[in-house]
mmCIF file of N, CA and C in Angstrom:
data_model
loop_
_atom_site.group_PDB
_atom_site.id
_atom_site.type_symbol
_atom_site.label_atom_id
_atom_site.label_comp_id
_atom_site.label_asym_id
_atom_site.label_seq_id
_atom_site.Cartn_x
_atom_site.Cartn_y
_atom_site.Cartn_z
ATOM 1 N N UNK B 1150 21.773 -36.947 -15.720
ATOM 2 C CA UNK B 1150 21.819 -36.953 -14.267
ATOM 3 C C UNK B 1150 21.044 -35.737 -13.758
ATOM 4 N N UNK B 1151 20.368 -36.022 -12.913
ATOM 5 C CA UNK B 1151 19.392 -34.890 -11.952
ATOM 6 C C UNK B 1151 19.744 -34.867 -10.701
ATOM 7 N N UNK B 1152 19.871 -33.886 -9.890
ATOM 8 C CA UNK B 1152 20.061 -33.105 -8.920
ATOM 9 C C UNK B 1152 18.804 -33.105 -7.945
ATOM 10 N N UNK B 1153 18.386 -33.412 -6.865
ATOM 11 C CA UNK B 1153 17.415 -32.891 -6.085
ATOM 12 C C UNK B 1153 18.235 -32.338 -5.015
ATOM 13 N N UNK B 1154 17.766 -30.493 -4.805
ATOM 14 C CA UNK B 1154 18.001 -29.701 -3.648
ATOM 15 C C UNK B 1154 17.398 -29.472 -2.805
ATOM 16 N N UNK B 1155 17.253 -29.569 -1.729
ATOM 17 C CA UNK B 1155 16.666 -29.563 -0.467
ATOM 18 C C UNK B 1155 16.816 -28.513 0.339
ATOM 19 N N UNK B 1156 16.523 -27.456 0.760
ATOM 20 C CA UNK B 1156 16.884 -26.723 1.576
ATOM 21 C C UNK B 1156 15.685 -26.520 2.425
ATOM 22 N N UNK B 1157 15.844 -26.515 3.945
ATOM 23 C CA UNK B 1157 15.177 -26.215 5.171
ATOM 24 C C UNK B 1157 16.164 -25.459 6.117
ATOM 25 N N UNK B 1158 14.858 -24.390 6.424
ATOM 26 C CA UNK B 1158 15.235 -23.952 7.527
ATOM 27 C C UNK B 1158 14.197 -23.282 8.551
ATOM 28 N N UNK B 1159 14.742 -23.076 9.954
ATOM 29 C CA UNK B 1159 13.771 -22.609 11.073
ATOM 30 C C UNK B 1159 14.357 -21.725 11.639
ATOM 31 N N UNK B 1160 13.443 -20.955 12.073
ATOM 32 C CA UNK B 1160 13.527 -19.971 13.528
ATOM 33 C C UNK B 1160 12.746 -19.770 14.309
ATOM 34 N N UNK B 1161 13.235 -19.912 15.438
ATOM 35 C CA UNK B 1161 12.576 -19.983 16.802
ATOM 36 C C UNK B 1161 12.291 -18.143 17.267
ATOM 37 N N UNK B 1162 11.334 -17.620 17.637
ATOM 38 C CA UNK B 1162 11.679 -16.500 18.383
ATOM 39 C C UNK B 1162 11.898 -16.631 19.803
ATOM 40 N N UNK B 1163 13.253 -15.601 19.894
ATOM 41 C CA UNK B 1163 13.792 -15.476 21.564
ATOM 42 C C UNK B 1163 13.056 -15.922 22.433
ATOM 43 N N UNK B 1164 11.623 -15.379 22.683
ATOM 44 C CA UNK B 1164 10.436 -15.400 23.329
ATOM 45 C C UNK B 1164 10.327 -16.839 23.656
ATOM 46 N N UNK B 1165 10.431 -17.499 22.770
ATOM 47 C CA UNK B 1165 9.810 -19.409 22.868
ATOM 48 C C UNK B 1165 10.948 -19.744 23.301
ATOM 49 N N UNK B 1166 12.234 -19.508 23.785
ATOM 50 C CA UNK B 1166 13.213 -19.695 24.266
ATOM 51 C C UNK B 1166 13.886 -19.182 25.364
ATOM 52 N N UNK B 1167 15.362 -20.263 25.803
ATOM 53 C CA UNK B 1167 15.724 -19.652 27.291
ATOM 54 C C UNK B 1167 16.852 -18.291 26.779
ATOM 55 N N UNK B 1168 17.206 -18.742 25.028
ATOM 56 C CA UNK B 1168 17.923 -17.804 24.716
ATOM 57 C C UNK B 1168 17.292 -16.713 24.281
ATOM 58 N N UNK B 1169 17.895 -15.307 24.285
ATOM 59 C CA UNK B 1169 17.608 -14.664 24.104
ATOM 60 C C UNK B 1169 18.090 -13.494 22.744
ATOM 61 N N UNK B 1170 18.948 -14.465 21.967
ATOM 62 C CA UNK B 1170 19.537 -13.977 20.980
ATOM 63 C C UNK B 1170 17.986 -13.401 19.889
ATOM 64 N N UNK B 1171 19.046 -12.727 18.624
ATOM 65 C CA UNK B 1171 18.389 -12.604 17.785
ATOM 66 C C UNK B 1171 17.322 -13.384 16.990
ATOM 67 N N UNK B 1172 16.102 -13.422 16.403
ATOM 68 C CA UNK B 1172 15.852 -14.304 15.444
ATOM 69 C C UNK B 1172 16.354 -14.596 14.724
ATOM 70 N N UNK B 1173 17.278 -16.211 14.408
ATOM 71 C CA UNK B 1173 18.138 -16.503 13.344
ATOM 72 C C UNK B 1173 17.721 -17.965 12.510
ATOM 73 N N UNK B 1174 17.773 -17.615 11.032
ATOM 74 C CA UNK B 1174 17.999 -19.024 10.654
ATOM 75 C C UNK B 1174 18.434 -20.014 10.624
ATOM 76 N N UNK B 1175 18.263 -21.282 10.813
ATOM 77 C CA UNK B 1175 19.076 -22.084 11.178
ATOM 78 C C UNK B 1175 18.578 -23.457 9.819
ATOM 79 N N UNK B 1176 19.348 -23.230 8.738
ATOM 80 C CA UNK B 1176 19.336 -23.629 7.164
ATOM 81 C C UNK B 1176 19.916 -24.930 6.909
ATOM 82 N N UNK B 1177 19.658 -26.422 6.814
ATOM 83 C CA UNK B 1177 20.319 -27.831 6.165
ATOM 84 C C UNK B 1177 19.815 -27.341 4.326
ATOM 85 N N UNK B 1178 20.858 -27.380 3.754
ATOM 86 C CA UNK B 1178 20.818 -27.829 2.678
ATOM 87 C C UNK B 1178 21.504 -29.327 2.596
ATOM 88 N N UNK B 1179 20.569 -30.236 1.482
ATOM 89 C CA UNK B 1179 21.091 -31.398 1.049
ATOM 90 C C UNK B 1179 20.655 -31.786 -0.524
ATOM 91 N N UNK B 1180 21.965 -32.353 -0.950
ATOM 92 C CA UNK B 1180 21.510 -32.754 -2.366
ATOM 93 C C UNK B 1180 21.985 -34.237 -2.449
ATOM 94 N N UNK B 1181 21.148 -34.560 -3.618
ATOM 95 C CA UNK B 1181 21.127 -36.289 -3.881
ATOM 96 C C UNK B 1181 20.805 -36.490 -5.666
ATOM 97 N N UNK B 1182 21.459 -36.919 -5.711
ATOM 98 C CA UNK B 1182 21.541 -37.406 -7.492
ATOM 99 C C UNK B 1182 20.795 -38.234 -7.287
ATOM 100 N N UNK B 1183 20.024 -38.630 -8.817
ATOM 101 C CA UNK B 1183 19.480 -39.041 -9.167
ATOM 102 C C UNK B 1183 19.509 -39.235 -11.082
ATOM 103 N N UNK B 1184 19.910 -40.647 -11.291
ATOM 104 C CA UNK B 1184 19.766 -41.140 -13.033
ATOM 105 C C UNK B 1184 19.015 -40.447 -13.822
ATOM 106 N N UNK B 1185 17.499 -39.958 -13.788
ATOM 107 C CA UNK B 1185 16.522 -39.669 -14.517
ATOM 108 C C UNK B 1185 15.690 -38.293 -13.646
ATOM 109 N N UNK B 1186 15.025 -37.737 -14.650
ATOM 110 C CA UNK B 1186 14.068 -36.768 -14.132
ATOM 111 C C UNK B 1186 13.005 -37.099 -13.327
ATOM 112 N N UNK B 1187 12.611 -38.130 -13.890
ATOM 113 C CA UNK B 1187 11.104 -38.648 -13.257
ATOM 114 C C UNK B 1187 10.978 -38.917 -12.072
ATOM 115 N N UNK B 1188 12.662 -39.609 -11.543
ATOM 116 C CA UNK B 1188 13.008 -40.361 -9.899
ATOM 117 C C UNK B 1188 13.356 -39.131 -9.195
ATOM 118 N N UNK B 1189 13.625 -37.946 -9.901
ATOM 119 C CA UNK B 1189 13.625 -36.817 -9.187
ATOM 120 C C UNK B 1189 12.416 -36.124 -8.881
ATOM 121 N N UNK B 1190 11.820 -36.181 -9.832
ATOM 122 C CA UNK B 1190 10.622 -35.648 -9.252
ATOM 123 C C UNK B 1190 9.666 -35.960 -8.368
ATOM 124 N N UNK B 1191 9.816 -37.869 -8.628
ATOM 125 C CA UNK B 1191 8.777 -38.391 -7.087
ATOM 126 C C UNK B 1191 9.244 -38.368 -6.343
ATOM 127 N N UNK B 1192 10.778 -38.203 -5.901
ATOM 128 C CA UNK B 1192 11.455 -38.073 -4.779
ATOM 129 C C UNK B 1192 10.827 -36.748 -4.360
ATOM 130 N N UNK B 1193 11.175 -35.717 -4.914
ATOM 131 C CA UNK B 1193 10.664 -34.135 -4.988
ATOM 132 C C UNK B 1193 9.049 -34.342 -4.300
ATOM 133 N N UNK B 1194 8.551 -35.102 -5.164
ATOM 134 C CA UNK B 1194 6.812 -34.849 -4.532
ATOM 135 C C UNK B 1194 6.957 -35.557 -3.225
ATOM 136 N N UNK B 1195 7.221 -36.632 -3.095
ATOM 137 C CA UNK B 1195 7.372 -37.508 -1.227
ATOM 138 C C UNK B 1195 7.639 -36.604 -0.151
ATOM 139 N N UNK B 1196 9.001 -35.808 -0.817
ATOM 140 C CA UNK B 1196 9.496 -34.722 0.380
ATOM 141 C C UNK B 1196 8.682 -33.923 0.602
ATOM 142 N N UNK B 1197 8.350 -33.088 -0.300
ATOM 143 C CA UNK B 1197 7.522 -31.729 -0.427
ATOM 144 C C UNK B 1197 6.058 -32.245 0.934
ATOM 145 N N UNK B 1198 5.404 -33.727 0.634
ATOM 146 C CA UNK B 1198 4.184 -33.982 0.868
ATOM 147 C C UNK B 1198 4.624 -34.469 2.754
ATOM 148 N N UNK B 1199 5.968 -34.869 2.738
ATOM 149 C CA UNK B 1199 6.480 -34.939 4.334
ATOM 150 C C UNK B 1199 6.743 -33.532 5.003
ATOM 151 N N UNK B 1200 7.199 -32.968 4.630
ATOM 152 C CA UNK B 1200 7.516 -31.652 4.796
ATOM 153 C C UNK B 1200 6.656 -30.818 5.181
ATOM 154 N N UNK B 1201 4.968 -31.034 4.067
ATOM 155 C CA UNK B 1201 4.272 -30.231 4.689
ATOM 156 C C UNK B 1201 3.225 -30.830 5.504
ATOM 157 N N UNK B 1202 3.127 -32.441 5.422
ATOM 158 C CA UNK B 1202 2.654 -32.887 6.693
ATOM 159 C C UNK B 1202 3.181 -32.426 7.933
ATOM 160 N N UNK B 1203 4.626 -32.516 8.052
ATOM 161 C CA UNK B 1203 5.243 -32.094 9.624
ATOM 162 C C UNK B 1203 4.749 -31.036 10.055
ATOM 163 N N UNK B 1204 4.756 -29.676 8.958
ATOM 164 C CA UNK B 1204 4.893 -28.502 9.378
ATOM 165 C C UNK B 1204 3.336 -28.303 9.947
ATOM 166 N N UNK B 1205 2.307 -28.961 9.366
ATOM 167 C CA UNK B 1205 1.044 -29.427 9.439
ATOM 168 C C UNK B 1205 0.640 -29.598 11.134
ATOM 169 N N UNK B 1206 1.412 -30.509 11.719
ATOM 170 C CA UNK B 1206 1.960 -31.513 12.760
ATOM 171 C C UNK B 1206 2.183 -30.152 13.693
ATOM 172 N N UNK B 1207 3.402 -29.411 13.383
ATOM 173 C CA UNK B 1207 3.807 -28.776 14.349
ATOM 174 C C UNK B 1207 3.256 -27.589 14.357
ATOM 175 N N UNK B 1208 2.529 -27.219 13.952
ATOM 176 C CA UNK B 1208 1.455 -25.746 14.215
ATOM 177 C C UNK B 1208 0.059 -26.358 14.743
ATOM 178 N N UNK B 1209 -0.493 -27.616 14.594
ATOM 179 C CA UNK B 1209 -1.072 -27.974 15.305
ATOM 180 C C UNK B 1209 -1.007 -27.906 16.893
ATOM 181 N N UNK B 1210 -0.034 -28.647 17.094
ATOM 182 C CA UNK B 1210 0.793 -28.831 18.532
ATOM 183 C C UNK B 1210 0.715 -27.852 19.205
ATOM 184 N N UNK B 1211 1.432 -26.431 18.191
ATOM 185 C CA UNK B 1211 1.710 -25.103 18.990
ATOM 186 C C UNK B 1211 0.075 -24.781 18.856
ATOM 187 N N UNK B 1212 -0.462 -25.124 18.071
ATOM 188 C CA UNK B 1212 -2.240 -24.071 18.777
ATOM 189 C C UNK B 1212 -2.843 -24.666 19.891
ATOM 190 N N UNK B 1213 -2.614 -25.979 20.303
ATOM 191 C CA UNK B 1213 -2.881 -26.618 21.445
ATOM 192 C C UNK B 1213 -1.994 -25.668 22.795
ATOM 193 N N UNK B 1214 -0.454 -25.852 22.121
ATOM 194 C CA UNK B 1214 0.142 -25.044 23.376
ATOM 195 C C UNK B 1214 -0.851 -23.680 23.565
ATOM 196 N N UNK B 1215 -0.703 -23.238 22.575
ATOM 197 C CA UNK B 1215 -1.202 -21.814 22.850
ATOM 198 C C UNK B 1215 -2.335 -21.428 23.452
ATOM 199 N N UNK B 1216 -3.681 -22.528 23.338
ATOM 200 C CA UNK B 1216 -4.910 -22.285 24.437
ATOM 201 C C UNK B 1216 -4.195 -22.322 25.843
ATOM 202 N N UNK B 1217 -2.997 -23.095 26.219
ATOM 203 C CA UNK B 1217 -2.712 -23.207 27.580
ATOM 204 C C UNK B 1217 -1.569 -22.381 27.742
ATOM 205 N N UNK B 1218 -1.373 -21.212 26.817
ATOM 206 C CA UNK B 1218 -0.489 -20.130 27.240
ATOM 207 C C UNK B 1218 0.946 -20.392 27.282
ATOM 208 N N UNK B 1219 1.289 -21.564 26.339
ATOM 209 C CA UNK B 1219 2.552 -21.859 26.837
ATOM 210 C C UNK B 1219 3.493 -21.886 25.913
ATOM 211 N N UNK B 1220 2.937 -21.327 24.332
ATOM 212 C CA UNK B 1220 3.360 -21.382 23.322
ATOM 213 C C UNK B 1220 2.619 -20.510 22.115
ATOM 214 N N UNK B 1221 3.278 -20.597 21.242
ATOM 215 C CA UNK B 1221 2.207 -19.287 19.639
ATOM 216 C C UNK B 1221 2.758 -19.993 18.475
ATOM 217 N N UNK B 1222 2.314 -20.397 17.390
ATOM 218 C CA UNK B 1222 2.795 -20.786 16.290
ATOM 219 C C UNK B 1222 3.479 -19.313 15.617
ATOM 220 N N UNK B 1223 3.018 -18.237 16.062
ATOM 221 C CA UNK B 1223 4.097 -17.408 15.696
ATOM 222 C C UNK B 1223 5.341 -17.277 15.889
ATOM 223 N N UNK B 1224 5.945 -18.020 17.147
ATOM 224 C CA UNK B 1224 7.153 -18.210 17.502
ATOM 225 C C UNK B 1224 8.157 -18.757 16.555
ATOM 226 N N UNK B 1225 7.324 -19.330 15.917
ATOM 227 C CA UNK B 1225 8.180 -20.362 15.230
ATOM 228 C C UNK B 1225 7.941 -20.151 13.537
ATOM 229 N N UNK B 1226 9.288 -19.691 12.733
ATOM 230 C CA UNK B 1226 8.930 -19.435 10.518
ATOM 231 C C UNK B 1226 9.507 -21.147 10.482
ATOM 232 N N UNK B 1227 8.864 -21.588 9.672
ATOM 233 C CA UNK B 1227 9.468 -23.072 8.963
ATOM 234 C C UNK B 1227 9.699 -22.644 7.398
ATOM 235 N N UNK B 1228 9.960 -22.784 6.936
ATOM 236 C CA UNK B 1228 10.638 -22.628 5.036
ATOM 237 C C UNK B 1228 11.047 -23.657 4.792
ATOM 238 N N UNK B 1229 10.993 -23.941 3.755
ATOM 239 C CA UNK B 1229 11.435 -25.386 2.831
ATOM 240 C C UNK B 1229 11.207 -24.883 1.129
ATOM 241 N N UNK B 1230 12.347 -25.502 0.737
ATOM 242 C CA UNK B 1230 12.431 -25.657 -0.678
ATOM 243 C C UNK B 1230 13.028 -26.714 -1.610
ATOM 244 N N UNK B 1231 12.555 -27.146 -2.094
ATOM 245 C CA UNK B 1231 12.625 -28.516 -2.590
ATOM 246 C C UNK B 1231 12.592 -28.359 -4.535
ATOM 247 N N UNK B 1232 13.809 -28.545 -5.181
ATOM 248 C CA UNK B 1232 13.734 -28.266 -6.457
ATOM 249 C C UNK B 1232 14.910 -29.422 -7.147
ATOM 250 N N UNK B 1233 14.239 -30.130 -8.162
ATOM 251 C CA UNK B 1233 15.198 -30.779 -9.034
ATOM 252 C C UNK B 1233 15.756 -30.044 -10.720
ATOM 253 N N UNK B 1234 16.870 -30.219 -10.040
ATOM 254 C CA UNK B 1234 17.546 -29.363 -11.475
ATOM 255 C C UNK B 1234 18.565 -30.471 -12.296
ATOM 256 N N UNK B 1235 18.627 -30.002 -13.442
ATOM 257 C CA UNK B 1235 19.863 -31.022 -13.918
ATOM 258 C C UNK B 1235 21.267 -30.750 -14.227
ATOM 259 N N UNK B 1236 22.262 -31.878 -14.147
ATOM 260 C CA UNK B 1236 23.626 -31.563 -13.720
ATOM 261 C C UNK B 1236 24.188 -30.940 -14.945
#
């Protein structure tokens, strides 16, 4: 039996927000079994390759905001980690 771990997380800075708290992480971990290594690992590669399409996606977006002053991809850390281990 194999294990795939998932962990994501984001932070927004204050700045890109109405709040004004600290910069904080905000972390989903999820795990999902899996019979064999192999179904873990293409699971592992699908995520990894969604994951960094999005993040792809959303720094795009923010450099658009940002010619119109209304946003910075610095505002925003994305992290992801994606690892299959066995049980």
């Amino acid at each position: 039996m194999w294990v795939l771990m998932y962990v994501f997380s984001y932070s927004v800075s204050p700045a890109a927000t109405n709040d004004r708290a600290e910069w904080r992480l905000l972390p989903t971990v999820v795990f999902q079994e899996f019979s064999s290594e192999e179904r873990c690992r293409v699971a592992k590669s699908a995520l990894e390759g969604s994951l960094r399409d999005a993040g792809d996606k959303l720094r795009s977006g923010l450099e658009d905001l940002k010619t119109i002053g209304k946003a910075d991809p610095a505002q925003i850390i994305i992290a992801y980690n994606v690892e299959c281990l066995p049980k």
